Every structure is written in C-alpha cells, then in structure tokens.
Coordinates of C-alpha atoms in Angstrom, one line a residue:
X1 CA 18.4 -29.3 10.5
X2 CA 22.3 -29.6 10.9
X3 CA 23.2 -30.6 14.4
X4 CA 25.9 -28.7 16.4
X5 CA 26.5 -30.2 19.6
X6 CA 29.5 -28.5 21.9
X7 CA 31.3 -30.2 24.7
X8 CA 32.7 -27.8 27.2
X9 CA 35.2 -29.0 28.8
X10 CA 37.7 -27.6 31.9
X11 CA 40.4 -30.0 30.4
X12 CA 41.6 -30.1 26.7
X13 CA 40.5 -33.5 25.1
X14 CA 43.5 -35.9 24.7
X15 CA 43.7 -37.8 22.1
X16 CA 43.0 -41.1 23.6
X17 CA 39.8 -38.9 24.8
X18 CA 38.8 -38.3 21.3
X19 CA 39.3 -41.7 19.9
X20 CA 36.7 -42.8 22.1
X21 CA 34.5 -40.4 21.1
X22 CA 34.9 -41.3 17.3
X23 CA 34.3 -44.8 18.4
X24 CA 30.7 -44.0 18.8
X25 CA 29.8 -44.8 16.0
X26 CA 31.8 -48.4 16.2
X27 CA 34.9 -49.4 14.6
X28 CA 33.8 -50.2 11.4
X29 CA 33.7 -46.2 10.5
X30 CA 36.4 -44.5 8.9
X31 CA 38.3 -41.5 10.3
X32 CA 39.3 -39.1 8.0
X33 CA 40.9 -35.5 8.2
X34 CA 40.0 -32.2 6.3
X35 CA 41.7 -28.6 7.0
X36 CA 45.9 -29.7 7.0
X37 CA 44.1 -32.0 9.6
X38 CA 42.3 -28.9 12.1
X39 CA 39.0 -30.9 11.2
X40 CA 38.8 -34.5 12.2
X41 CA 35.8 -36.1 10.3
X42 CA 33.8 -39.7 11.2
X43 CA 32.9 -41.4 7.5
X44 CA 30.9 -44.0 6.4
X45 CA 32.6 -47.2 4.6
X46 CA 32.5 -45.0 1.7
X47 CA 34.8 -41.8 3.3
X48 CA 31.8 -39.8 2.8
X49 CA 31.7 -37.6 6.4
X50 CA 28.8 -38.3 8.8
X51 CA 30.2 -36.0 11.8
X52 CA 33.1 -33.6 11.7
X53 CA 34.7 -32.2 14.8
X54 CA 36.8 -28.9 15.1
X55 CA 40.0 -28.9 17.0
X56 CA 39.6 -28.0 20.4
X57 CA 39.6 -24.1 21.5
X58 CA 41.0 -22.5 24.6
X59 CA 38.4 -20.2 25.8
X60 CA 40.1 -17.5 28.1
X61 CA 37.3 -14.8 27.8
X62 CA 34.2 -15.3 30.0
X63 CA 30.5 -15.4 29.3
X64 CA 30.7 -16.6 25.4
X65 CA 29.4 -20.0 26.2
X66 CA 26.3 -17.6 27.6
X67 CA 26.5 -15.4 24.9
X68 CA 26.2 -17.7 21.8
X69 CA 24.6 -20.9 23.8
X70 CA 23.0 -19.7 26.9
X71 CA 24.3 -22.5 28.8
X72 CA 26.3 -22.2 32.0
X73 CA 29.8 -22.6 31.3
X74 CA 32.9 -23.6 33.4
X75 CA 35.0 -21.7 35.2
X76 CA 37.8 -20.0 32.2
X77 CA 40.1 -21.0 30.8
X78 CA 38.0 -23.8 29.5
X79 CA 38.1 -26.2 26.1
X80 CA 35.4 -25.6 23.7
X81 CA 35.0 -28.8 21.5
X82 CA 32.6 -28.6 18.5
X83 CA 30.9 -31.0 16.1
X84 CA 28.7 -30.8 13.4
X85 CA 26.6 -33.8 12.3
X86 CA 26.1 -34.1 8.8
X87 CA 22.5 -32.8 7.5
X88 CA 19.3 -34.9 7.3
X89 CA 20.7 -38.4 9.0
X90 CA 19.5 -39.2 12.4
X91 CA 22.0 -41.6 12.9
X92 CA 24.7 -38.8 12.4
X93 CA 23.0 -36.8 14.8
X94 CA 23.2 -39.7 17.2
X95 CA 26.9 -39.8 16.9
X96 CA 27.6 -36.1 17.5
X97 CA 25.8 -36.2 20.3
X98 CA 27.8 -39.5 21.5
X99 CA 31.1 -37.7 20.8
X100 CA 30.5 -34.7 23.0
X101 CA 28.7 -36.9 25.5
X102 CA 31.8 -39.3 26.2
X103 CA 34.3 -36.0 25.5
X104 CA 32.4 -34.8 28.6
X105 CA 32.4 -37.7 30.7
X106 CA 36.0 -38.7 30.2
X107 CA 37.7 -35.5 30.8
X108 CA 34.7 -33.5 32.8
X109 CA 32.3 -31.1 31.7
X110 CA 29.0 -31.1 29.6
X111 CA 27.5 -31.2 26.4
X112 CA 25.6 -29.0 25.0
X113 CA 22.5 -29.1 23.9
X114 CA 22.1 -31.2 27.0
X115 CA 19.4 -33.5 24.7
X116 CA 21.1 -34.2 22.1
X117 CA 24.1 -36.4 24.3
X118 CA 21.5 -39.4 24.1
X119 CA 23.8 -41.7 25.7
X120 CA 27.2 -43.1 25.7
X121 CA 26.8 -46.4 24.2
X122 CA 27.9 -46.7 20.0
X123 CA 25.1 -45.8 17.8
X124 CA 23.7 -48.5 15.6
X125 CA 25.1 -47.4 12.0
X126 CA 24.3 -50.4 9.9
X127 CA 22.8 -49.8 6.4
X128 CA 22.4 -46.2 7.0
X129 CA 23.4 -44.2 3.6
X130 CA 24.9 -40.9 3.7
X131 CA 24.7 -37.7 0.8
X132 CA 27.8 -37.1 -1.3
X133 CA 30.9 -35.2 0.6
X134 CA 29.9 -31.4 1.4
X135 CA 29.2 -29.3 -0.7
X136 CA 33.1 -27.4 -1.9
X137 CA 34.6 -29.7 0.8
X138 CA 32.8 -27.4 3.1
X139 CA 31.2 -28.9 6.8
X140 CA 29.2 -25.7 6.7
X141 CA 27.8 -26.1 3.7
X142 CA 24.8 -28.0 3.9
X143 CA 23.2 -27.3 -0.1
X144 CA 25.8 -25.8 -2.9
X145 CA 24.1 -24.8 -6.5
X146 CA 25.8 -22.7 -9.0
X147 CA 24.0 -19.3 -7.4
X148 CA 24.5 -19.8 -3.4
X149 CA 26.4 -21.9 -0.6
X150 CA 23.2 -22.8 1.6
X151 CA 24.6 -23.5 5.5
X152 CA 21.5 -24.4 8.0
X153 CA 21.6 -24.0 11.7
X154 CA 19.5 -24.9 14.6
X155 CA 21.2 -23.1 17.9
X156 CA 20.2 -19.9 19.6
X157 CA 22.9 -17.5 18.1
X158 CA 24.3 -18.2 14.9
X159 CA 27.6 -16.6 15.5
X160 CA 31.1 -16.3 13.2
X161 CA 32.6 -19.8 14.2
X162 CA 35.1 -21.3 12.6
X163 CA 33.0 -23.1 10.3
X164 CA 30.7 -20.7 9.2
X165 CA 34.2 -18.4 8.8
X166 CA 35.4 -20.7 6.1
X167 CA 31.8 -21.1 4.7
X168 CA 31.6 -17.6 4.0
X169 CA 35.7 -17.6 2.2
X170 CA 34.3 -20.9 0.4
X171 CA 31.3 -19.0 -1.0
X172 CA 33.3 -15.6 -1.7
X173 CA 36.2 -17.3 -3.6
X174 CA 33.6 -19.2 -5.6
X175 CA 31.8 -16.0 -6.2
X176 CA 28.8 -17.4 -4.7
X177 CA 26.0 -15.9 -2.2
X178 CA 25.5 -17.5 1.3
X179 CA 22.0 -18.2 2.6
X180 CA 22.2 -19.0 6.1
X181 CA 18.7 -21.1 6.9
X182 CA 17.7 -21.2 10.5
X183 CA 14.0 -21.8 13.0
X184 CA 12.1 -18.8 14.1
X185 CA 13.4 -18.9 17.3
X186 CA 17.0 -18.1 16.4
X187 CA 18.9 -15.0 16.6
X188 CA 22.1 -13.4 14.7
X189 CA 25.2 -12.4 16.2
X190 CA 26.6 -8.8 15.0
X191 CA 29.3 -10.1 13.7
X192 CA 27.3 -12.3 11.4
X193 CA 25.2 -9.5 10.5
X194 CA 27.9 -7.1 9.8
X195 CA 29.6 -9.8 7.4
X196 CA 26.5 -11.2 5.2
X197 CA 27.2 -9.4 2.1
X198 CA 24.5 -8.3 -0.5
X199 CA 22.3 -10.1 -2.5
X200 CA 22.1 -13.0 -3.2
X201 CA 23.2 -13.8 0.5
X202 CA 20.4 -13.5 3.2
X203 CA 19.1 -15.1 6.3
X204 CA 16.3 -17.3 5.5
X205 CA 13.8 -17.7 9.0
X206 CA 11.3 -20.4 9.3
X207 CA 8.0 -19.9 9.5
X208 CA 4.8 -21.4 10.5
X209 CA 2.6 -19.2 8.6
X210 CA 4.5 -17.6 5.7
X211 CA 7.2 -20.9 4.7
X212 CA 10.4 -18.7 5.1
X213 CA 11.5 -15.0 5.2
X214 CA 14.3 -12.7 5.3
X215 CA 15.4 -12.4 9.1
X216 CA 16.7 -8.8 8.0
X217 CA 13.7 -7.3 5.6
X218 CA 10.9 -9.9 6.7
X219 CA 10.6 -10.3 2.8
X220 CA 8.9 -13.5 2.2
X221 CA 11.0 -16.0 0.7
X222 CA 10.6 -19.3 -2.0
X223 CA 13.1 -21.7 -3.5
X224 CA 13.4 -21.1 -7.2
X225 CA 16.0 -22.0 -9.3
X226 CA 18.8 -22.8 -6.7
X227 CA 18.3 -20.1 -4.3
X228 CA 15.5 -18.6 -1.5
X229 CA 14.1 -15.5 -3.7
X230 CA 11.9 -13.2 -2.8
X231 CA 7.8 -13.8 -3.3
X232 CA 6.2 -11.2 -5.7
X233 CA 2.7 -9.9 -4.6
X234 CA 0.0 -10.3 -7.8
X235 CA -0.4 -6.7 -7.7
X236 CA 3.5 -6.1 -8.2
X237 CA 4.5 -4.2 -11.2
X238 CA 8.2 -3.7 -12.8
X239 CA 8.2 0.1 -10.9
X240 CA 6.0 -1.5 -7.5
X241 CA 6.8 -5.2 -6.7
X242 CA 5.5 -5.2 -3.9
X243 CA 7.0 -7.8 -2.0
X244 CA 4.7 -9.1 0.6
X245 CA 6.0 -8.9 4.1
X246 CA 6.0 -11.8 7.2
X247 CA 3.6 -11.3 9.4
X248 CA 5.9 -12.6 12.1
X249 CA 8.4 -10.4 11.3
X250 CA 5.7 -7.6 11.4
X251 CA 4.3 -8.8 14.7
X252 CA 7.7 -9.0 16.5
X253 CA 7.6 -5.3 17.2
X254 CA 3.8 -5.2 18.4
X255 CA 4.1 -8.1 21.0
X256 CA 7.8 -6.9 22.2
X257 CA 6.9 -3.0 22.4
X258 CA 9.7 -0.3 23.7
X259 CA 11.3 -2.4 26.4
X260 CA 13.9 0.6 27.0
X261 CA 16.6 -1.6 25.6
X262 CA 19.5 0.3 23.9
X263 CA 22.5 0.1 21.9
X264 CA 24.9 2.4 21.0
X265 CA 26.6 1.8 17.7
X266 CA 29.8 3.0 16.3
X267 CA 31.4 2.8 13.2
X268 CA 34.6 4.8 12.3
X269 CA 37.8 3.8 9.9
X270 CA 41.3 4.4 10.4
X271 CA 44.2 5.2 8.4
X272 CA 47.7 4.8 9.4
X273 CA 50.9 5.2 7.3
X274 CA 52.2 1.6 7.1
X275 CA 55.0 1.3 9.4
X276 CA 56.4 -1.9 10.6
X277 CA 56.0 -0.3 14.2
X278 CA 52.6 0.5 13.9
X279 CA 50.3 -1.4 16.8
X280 CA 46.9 -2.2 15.8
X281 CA 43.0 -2.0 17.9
X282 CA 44.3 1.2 19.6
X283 CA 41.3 2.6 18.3
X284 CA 39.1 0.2 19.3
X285 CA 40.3 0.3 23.3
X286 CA 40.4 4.2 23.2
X287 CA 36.9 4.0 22.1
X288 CA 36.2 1.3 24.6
X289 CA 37.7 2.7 27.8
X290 CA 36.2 6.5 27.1
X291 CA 32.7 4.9 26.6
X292 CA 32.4 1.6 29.6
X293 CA 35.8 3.0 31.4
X294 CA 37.6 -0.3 30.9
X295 CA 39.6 -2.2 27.8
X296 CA 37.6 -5.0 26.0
X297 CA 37.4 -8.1 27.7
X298 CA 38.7 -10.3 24.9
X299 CA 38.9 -11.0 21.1
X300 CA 39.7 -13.4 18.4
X301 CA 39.4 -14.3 14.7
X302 CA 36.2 -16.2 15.5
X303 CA 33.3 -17.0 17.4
X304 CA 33.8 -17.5 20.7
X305 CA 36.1 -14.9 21.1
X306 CA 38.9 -16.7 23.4
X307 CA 41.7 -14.4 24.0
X308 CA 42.1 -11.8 26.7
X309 CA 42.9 -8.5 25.0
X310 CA 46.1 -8.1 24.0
X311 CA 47.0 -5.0 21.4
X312 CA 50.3 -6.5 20.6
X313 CA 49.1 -10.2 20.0
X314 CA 46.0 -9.1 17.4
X315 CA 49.3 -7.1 15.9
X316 CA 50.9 -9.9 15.3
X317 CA 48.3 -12.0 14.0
X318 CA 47.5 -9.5 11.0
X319 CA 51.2 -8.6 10.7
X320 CA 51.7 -12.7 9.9
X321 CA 48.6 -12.2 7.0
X322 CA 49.4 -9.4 5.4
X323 CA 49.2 -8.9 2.5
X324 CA 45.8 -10.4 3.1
X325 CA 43.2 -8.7 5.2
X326 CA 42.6 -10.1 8.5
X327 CA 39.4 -10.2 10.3
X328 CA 39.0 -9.8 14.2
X329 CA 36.1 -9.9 16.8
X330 CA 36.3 -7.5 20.2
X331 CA 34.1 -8.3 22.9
X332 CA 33.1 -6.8 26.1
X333 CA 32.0 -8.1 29.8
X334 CA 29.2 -9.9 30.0
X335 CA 28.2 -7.1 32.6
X336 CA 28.5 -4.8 30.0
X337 CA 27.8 -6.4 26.5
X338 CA 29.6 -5.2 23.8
X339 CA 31.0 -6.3 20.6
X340 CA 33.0 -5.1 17.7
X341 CA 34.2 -6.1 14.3
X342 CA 37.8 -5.0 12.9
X343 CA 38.8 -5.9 9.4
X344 CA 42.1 -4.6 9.3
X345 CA 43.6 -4.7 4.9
X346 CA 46.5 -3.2 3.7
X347 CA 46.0 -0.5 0.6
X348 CA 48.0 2.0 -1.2
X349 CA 46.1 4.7 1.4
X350 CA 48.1 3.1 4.2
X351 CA 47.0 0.3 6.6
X352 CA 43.2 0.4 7.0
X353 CA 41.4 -0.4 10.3
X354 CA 37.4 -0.7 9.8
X355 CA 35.7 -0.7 12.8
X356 CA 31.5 -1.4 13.7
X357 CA 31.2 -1.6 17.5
X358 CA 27.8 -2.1 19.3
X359 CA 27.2 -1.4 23.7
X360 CA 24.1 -2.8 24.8
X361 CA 22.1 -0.9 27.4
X362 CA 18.9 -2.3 29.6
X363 CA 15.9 0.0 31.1
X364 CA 17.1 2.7 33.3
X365 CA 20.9 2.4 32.2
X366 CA 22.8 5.6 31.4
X367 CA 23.2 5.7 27.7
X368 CA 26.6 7.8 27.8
X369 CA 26.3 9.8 24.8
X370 CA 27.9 12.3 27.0
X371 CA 31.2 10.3 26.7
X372 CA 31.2 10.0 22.5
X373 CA 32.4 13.3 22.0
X374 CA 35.8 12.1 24.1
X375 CA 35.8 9.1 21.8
X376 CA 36.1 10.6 18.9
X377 CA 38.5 13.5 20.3
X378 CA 40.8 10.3 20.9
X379 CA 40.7 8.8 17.6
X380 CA 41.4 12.0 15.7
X381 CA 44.3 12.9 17.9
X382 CA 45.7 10.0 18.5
X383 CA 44.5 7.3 15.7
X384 CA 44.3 8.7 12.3
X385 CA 40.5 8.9 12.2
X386 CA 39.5 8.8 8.3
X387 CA 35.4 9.3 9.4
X388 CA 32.7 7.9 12.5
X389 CA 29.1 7.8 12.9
X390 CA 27.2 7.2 15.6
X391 CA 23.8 5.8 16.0
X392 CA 21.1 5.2 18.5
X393 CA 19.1 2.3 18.9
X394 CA 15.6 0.4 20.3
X395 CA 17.5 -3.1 20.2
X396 CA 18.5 -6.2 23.0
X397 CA 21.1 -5.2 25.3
X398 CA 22.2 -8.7 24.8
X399 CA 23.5 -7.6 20.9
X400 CA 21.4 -10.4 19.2
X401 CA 19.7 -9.5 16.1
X402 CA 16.3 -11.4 16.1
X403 CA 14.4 -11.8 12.9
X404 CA 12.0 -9.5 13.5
X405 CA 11.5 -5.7 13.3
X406 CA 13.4 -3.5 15.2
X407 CA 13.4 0.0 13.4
X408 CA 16.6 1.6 12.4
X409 CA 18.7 4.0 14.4
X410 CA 19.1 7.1 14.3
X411 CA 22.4 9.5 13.8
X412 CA 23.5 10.6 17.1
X413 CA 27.3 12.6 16.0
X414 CA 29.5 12.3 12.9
X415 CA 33.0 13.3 12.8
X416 CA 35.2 14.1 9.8
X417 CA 39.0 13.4 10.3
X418 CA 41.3 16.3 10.3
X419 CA 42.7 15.0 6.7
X420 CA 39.3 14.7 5.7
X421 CA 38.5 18.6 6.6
X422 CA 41.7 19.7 5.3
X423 CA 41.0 18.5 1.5
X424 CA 37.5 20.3 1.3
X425 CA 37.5 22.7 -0.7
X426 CA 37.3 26.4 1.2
X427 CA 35.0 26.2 4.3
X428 CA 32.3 23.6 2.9
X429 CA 33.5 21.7 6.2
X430 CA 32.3 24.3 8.8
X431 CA 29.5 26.2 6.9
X432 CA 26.7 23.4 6.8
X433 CA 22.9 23.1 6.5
X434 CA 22.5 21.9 10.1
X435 CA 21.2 24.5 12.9
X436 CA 24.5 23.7 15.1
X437 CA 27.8 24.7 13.5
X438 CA 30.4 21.8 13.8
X439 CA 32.6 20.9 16.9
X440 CA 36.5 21.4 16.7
X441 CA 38.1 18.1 18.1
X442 CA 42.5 18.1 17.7
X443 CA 44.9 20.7 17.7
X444 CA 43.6 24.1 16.2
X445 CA 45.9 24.2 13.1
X446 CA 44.4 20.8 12.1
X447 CA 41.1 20.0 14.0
X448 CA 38.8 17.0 13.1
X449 CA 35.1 18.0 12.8
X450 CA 31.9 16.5 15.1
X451 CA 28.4 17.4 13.9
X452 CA 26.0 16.4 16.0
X453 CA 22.2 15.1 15.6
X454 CA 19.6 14.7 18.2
X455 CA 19.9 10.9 18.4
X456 CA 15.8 10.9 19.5
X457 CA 15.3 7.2 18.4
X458 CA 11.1 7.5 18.0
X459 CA 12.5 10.8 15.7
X460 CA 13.8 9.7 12.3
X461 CA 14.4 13.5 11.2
X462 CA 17.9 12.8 11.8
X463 CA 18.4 10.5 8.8
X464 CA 17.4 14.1 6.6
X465 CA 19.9 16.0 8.3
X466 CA 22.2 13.9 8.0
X467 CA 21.5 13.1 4.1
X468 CA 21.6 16.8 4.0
X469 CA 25.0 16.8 5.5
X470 CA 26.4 14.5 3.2
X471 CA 25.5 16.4 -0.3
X472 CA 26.5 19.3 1.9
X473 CA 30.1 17.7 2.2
X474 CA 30.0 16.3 -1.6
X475 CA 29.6 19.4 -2.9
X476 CA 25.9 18.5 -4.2

C-alpha cells in the first residue's frame, strides 16, 4: 500500500524546516520539483521520486483532521503538511515518515499515523531500487495501463485531496477510468463518491475471503487485462450474469443493523443569467441556515476543506476559472456533520450551480424534514432553482460511505423550478398521479412546484411514485 503520512503542524514549515526533513533520507538523494514547483519530490540518484510532499495548507476550518484522519488536531488555524511515499518500497515509507516526524519536531505538532514517524535519524537508502516515475507524472497514480489510472490508499477516509484531485483530471484528460484500491477497513468521503464517474472507474475493497470487491455494488472484482473487472458466476448467461456478490459487503448490514443513524440528502441545480455581479453558494447557505439554522462552517477546492465560508471569496475563485468549471467542497460543524459538493460551469443556459449536500443525524436526533419545504421556498424565490430532490437515509451520521450495504434512500419532496412549471405544456405540472396535489412555493403568477413523498426509509414505494412522477412530467 501507498503511504500517506500528515504532519499537523500549529506553525507553517519554513524552509530550513523542510530541508531537514528531505534530508532524511541523506544527502546523497536528489530533490526535485513537480506542479510549477507546489510538489517537492525526494529522488533516488536516478530523479526517479521516492517521496513527494504537497505544499503546506492553512487549515482555518475545525474538525477535518477528525473527519478524514480521526486524529486529534491542533487548535485552528493549523498547517497541514502531506506526503506520499512512493508504492511498494519500505525504505520510502521510512522516509515519509522521517519527513513528517522531524516537520513535527522542529516546528511543533504531530505526525500522523503516529507509527509510521519511526524515528528521526536518516534512513539507510543504499542499493535500494525504485519503479519508473509515476504513472502520467502523477504522485497519485500508483498503476497506469491503457484502460484505468489505478491510485491505492491505506487511511481511514479517502477524501478529495489535492492529489487524488489531480489524479482524477489526469485520468479524465487521458480518457481513462480511475480505480481507487483500498483495505476493508476504509471508508469514502462524499465528495469522492459523488465524483467517481462510471464504468470503468470503481472502488476496489480488499478482502479476506472474496480477493477484492466493488466498495459501491459489493460486486466481486479480478484483474484482467489492465483493469479490476467484475467476476462472472458459471451460471451467468448473456441476459443473467449473475455477478456473484461479497459476502462482506452482504454481511455489513446484518452485523451493523438500524443504528437510527440518518442523513438527509439534497440535490438541486441552479441557473442564473450570467452577470458579472452575480455571487455564487447563496444557495447552498440558504439551504444550510433553513435546515441546521447556521451558515456552513467552511469550504475549499479540496480535501480538507480550510476556509471559513466566505460567499464572495468562492466567487472569486470560479470567476478567475471561468471559462472552466470549478469544483468546491462545503462543510459543516463537526457538531453538526454536513457536507456538500458544488460544481459551478458556465453554459449557453447561464451560469450553472450543481449542488449534492448530505446532514448526518444520530439516534434520537430530529430529522427536520419539517424545515425542507422552507429550503426549497428559498431557492426558487431567491436562487433560480432549475429542480431538487430530497432523500432519506439509514447511513453514518459521520457522512462516510463504508464498503458495505447500506440500502438506498428514499424520495422525501421534489420541487420543479417556476421556469420549469411554466414550459409544461397546459397543467401536466399540477394534475399528477400522486394522491397529494403539488405545493405552490414563489409568487402566485410564477410559483415553483414541491411534490412530496412519504420519505419512510424501510418503505421503498416512494421510488414508484416518484418514477411515476417523472413519465408524468415527460409527457410519457
């Protein structure tokens, strides 16, 4: 497994601070640079990378270093200094662990995974050969063949960081899949899971019993021909393949049981008229405060989110990229998890905001449906709501997706924008299959419209209505 080891840090490593830590290895190995120089890299005599360190990251937001590494973390604002030790070489892994362990000592903090900072002394490096540069110059990339961008990970949340972020562009611009390999013990951060595209990208578990499966589906998974396929039962047929399932994946749900976790999740899109004016995530803190009663806590265009919320600085950020889509993740308190994706891209419609936002709840918390209806009153009065669904769900209040079962949600309201409503044809919009007739949200002469769904998550009824609501509004 690829080693990620983290020094947290209440000071920002200097730079004398840093050359001692890429001394660990001795001064016989190279430093080199990658990334207009945001990645410092530690080479063997033959430039070929053996540990690569991230620039340091100002984390302003508290309870990521919890979130993504359970570890206690230091007082915010704190420095959040990465490194990733090249795959399969002990010896590499040695070093990383060195790095963070002096980055730690000399400026004051810790290293995490507390085991891996071995020591301080330079690791013995002689005669130790190292694989060809990464794969497409990539750090993340730990296995590149002409189908898929393999990156593997060994830490309890395998979240959106900067290197898994360029990973995933790396892979996309090549027109490649990304596998993401990882132990049975490791969990998924939404925003991960709400960016692996289809097939052939997956997340490939570990497993004692079954050799790997699909964290998502609990498919079982082999190698074959440069990428982790699926494993075809010998009853499968062309029209039944039958693809045999993990029995860990299966047995999650039997040992865990209802533990009255919840999460609410909402997803909605946004249109607004491009307008060099126009202030971006006010949807996302309108839906925020009406739902937890405060703003988010923080965001950023990675993993750990380490910016306080600001509306007008995530404005500026896609302003600067556009044309090109830009990419944000919201996050809540870690009293109250939440977390939210935004991939705000410019198109002929207008400027686009697409929003999937997830509140985790524990036993005997108030799920506050009640507070939905208000949410979505706000975006189609005051932020061009295009469409929004909400769901219910049995998952972790902490937000983590684990590779096991979970069961899906279930359709608790979905609301049509009042542009939406106005294009149907006659009154397909209010006359509908369901038993309730469709709430009016907005000003009269141009409502938005809410249908609602009992949101019952051992019920999965609500899936037909709503399937029967969407040939409804199709015209099917």
């Amino acid at each position: 497994m690829t080693k990620d080891v983290i020094a947290l840090t209440k000071k920002m490593p200097d730079p004398l601070s840093v050359l001692a830590g890429l001394l660990s290895g001795g001064p016989d190995l190279l430093v080199g640079t990658e990334g207009e120089g945001a990645v410092v890299q530690l080479c063997d005599l033959q430039g070929r990378p053996l540990v690569s360190v991230e620039a340091p990251l100002l984390v302003q937001v508290r309870g990521e270093a919890e979130r993504l590494l359970g570890a206690r973390e230091p007082e915010v604002p704190y420095w959040w200094t990465e490194a990733r030790a090249t795959t399969g070489v002990k010896e590499a892994e040695e070093l990383a662990g060195t790095f963070a362990a002096r980055i730690a000592t000399l400026v004051g903090g810790t290293a995490w995974p507390p085991q891996t900072a071995w020591s301080l002394a330079v690791v013995k490096t002689d005669g130790m050969t190292v694989a060809p540069a990464p794969a497409a110059a990539q750090p993340a990339v730990d296995v590149l063949t002409d189908k898929v961008a393999v990156v593997i990970q060994d830490r309890p949340v395998v979240a959106m960081t900067a290197w898994l972020s360029d990973a995933f562009r790396a892979a996309a611009n090549a027109g490649l899949g990304l596998q993401i390999v990882t132990p049975a013990g490791t969990r998924l951060s939404p925003a991960v899971r709400n960016s692996l595209p289809g097939w052939p990208s997956r997340w490939v578990v570990q497993d004692e019993r079954d050799g790997y499966y699909d964290g998502l589906t609990g498919a079982v998974l082999q190698w074959s021909n440069g990428l982790f396929v699926t494993v075809e039962s010998p009853q499968a047929t062309p029209e039944d393949p039958r693809t045999p399932l993990a029995a860990s994946f299966q047995q999650g749900v039997v040992d865990r049981g209802d533990t009255g976790e919840r999460q609410l999740a909402i997803s909605f899109r946004a249109v607004h008229p491009a307008d060099d004016r126009l202030v971006l995530g006010g949807a996302v803190e309108a839906v925020w405060r009406e739902i937890t009663g405060e703003p988010p806590a923080g965001w950023g265009t990675e993993e750990p989110a380490n910016l306080p919320w600001s509306l007008r600085q995530l404005t500026d950020v896609a302003h600067e990229r556009a044309p090109e889509p830009s990419w944000f993740v919201v996050v809540g308190t870690p009293e109250r998890p939440g977390l939210a994706t935004v991939r705000v891209t410019r198109t002929t419609a207008g400027v686009e905001e697409d929003v999937t936002m997830v509140l985790g709840y524990g036993p005997g918390e108030h799920l506050p449906t009640d507070t939905v209806i208000a949410a979505a009153e706000a975006l189609a009065t005051r932020h061009d709501l295009q469409s929004m669904l909400v769901q219910i769900r049995r998952a972790r209040r902490d937000l983590s997706v684990p590779p096991r079962f979970e069961g899906p949600g279930v359709p608790y309201a979905f609301v049509l924008g009042a542009e939406e409503v106005r294009e149907m044809p006659g009154d397909r919009a209010r006359r509908t299959p369901l038993p309730e007739a469709p709430r009016e949200l907005g000003p009269k002469t141009r409502p938005a419209l809410c249908y609602t769904f009992p949101g019952d998550p051992s019920d999965l009824s609500g899936w037909q209505d709503f399937e029967r609501l969407m040939r409804h509004l199709k015209g099917e």
